[in-house]
PDB file of C-alpha atoms in Angstrom:
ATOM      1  CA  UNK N   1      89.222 139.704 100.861  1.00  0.00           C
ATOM      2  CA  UNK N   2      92.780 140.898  99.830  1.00  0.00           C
ATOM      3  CA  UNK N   3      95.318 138.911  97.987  1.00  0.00           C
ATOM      4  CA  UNK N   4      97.257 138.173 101.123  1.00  0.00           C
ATOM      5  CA  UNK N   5      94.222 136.962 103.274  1.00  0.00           C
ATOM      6  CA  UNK N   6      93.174 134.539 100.382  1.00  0.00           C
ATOM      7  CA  UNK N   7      96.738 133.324 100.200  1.00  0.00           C
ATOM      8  CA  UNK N   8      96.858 132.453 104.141  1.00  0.00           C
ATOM      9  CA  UNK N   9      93.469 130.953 103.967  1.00  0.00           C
ATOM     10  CA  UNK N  10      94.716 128.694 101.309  1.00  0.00           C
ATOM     11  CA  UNK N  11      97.743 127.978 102.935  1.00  0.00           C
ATOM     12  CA  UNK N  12      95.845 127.408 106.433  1.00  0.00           C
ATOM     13  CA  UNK N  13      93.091 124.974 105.190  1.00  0.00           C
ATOM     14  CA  UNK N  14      94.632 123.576 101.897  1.00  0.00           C
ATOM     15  CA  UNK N  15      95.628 120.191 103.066  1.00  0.00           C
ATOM     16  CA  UNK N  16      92.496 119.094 105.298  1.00  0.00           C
ATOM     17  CA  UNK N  17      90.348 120.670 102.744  1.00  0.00           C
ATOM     18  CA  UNK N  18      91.976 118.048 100.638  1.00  0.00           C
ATOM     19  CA  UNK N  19      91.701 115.739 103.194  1.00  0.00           C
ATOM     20  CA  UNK N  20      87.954 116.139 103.353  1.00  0.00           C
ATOM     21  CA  UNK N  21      87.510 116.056  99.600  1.00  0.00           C
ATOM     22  CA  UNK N  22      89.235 113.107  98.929  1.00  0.00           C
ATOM     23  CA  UNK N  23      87.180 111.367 101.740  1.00  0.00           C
ATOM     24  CA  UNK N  24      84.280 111.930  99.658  1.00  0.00           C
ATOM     25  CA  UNK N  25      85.838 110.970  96.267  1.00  0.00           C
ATOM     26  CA  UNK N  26      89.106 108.541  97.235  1.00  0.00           C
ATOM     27  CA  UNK N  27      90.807 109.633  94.352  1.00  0.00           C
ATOM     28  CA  UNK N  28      93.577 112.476  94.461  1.00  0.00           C
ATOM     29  CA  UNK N  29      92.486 114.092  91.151  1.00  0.00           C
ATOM     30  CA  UNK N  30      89.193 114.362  91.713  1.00  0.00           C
ATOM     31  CA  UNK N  31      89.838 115.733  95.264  1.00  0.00           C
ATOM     32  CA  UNK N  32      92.349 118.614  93.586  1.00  0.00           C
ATOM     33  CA  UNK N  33      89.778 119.346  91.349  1.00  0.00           C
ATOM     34  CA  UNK N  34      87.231 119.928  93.925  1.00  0.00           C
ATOM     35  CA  UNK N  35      89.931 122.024  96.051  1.00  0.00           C
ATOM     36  CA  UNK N  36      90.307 123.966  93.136  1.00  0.00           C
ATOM     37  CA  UNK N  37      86.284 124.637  92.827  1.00  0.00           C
ATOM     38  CA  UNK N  38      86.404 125.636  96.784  1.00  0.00           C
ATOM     39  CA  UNK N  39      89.363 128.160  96.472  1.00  0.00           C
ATOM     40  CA  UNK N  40      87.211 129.998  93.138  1.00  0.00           C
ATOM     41  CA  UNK N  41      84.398 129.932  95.516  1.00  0.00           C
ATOM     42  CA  UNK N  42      86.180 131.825  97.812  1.00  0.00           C
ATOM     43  CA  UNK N  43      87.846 134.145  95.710  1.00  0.00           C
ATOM     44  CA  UNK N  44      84.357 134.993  93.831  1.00  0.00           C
ATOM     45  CA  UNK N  45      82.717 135.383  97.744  1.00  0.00           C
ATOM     46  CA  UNK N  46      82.388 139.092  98.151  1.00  0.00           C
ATOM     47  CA  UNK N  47      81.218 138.974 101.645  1.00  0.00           C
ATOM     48  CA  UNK N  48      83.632 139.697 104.575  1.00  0.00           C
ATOM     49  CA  UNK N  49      84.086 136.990 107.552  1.00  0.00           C
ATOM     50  CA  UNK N  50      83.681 137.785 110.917  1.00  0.00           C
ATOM     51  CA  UNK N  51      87.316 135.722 111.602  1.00  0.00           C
ATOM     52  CA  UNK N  52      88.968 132.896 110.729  1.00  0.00           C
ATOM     53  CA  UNK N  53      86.665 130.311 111.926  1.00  0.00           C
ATOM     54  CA  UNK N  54      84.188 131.835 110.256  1.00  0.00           C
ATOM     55  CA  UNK N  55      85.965 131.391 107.329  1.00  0.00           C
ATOM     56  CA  UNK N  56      87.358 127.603 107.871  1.00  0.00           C
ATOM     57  CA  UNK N  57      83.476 126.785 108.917  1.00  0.00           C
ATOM     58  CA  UNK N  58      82.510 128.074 105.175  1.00  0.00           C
ATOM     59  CA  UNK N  59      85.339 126.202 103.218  1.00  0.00           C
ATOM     60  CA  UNK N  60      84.363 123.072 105.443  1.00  0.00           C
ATOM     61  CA  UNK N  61      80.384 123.647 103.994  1.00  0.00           C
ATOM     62  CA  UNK N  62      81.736 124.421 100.701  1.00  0.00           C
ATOM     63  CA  UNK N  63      83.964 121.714 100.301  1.00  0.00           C
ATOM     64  CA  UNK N  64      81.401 119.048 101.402  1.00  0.00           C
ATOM     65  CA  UNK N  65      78.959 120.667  99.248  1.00  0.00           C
ATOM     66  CA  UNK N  66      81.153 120.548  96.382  1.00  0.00           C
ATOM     67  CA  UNK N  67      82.379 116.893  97.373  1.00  0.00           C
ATOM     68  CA  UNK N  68      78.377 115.796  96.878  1.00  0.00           C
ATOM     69  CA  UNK N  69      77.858 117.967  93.519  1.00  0.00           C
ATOM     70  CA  UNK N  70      80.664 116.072  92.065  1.00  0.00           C
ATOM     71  CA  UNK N  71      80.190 112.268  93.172  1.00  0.00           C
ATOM     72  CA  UNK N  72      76.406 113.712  91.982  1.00  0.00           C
ATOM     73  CA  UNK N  73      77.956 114.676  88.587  1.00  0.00           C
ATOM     74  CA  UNK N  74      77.501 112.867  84.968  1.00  0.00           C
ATOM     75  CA  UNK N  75      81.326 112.850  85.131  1.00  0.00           C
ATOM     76  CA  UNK N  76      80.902 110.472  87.820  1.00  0.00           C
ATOM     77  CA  UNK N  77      77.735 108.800  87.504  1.00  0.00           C
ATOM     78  CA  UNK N  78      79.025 105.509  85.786  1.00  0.00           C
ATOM     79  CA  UNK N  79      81.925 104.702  88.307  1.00  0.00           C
ATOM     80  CA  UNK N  80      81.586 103.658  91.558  1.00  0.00           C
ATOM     81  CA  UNK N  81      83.340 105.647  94.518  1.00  0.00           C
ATOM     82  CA  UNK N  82      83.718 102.377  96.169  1.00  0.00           C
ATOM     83  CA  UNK N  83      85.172 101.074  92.939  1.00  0.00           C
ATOM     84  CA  UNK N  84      88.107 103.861  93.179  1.00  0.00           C
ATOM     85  CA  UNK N  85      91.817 102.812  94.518  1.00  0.00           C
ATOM     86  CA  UNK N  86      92.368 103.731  98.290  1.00  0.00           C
ATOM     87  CA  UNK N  87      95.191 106.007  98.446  1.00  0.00           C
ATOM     88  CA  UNK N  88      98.125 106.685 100.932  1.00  0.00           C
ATOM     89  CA  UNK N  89      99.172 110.379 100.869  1.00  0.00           C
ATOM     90  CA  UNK N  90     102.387 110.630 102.470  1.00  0.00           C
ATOM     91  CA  UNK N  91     101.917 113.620 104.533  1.00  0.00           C
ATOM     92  CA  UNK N  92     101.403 110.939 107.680  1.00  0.00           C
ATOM     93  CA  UNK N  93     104.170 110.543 109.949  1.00  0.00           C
ATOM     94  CA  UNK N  94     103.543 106.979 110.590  1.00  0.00           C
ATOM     95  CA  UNK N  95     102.387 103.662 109.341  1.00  0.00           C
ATOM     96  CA  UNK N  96      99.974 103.697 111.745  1.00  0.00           C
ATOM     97  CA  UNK N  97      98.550 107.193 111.114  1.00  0.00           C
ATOM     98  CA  UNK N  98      98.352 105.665 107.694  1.00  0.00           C
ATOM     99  CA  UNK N  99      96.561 102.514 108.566  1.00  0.00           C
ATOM    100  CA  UNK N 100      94.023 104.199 110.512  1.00  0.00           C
ATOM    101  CA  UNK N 101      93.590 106.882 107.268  1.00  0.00           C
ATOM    102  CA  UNK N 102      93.391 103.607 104.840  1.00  0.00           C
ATOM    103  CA  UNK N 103      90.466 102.027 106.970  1.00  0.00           C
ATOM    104  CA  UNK N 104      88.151 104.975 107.664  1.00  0.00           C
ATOM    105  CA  UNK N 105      88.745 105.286 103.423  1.00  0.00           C
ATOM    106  CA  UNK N 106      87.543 101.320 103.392  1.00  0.00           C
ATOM    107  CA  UNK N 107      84.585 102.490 105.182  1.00  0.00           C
ATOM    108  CA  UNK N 108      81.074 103.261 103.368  1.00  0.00           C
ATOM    109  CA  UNK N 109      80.447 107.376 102.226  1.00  0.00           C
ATOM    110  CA  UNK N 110      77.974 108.402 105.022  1.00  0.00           C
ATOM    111  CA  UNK N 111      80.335 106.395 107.413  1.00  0.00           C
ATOM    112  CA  UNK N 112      83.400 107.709 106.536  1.00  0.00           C
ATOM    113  CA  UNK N 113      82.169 111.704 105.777  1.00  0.00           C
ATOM    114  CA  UNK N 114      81.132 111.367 109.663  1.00  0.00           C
ATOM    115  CA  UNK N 115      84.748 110.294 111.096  1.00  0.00           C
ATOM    116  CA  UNK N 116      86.290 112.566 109.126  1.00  0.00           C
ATOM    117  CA  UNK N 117      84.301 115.273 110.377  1.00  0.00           C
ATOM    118  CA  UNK N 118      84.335 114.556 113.749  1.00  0.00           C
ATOM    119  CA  UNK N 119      87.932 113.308 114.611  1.00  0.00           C
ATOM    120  CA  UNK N 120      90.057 114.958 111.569  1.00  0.00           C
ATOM    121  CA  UNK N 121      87.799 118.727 111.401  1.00  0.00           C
ATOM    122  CA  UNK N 122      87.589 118.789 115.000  1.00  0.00           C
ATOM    123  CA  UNK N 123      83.708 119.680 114.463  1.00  0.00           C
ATOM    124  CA  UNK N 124      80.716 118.539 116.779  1.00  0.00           C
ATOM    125  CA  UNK N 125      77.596 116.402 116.376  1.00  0.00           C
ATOM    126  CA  UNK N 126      75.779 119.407 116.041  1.00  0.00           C
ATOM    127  CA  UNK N 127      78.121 121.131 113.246  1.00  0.00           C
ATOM    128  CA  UNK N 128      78.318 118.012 111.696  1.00  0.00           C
ATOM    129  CA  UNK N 129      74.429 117.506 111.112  1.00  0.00           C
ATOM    130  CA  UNK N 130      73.996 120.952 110.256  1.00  0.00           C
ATOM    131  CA  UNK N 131      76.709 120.681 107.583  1.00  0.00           C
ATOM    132  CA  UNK N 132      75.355 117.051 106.439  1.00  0.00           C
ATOM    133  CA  UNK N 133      71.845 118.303 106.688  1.00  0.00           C
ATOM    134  CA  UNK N 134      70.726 115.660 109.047  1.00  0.00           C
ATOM    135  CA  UNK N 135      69.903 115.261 111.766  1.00  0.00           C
ATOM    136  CA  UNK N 136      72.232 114.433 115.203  1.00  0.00           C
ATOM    137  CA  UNK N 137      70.292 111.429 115.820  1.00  0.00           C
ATOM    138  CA  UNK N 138      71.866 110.386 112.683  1.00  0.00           C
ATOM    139  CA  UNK N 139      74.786 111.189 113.088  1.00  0.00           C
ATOM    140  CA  UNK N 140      75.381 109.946 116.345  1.00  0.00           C
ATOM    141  CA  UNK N 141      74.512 106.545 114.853  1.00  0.00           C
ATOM    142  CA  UNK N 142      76.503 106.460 111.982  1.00  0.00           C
ATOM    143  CA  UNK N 143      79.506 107.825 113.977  1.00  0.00           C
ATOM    144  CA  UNK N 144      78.820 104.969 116.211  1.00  0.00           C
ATOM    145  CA  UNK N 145      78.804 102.492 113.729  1.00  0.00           C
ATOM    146  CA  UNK N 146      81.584 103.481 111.663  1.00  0.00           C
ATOM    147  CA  UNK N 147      83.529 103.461 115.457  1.00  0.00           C
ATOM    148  CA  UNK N 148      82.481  99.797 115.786  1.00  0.00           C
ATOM    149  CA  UNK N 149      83.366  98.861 112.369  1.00  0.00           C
ATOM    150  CA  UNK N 150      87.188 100.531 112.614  1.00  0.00           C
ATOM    151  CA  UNK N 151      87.997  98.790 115.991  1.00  0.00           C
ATOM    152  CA  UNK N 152      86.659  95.697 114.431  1.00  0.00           C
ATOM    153  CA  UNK N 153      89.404  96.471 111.334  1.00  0.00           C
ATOM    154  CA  UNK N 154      91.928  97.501 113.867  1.00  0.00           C
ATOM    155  CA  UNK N 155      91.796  96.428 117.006  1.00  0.00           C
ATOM    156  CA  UNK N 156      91.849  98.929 120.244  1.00  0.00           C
ATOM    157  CA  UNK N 157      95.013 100.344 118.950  1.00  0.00           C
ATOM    158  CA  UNK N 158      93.200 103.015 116.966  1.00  0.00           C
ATOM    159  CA  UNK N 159      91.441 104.566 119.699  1.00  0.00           C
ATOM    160  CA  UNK N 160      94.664 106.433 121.215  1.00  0.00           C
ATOM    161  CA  UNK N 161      95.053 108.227 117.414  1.00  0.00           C
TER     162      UNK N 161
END
């Protein structure tokens, strides 16, 4: 990978890499941090991708891999992820954009990981359980329920987002 494809790839998935990590971790830091792990990954791969889907598919694995290492991590082990402050980046055009971000963060890990996935990544049941490592069964469920739980946080409004 040359200099200039590693730069556009960063560019290209930096913010719903971000996104995805701080999902995991609600905390900006610790989200940056694991960016930062994703983008050495990538710069250490020394295999060649077949395009860039191929590419944003691997960051996507890598990121939600890295995500789990570090809520895994000593670091982490004595605070609670449920514990951390929600957060508001302002790179939403709209309160409401905004809302909906702030209650899929209220939502439980497994619960949120899946929304994300599915409505903010774009990615199917089937990517999603091969990236979680379970299987669509479960995720079908858990999307389900974390549906349920938003509408009951936000009415039917959220549904048109």
């Amino acid at each position: 990978m040359t200099n200039d494809d590693f730069e556009k790839a960063v560019i290209r998935n930096n913010q719903r890499l971000f996104l995805l990590a701080l999902s995991f971790t609600k905390s900006t830091h610790d989200a940056q941090d694991i960016l930062q792990n994703v983008f050495l990954k990538l710069l250490k791969y020394s295999e060649e991708f077949t395009s860039d889907e191929h590419l944003d598919k691997w960051l996507t694995t890598v990121c939600v891999n890295e995500s789990k290492n570090y809520i895994k991590s000593l670091f982490r082990k004595h605070q609670s992820i449920d514990d951390c402050e929600i957060v508001s980046p302002d790179i939403f055009e709209n309160s409401m954009q905004s809302d909906l971000y702030n209650a899929v963060m209220s939502l439980p890990k497994k619960d949120r990981t899946v929304i994300h996935l599915f409505y903010y990544e774009d990615m199917s049941i089937k990517e999603i359980s091969s990236i979680l490592k379970s299987t669509e069964s479960t995720v079908k469920t858990r999307l389900s329920r974390a549906r349920k739980k938003l509408k009951e946080m936000l009415g039917d409004e959220w549904i048109n987002e």
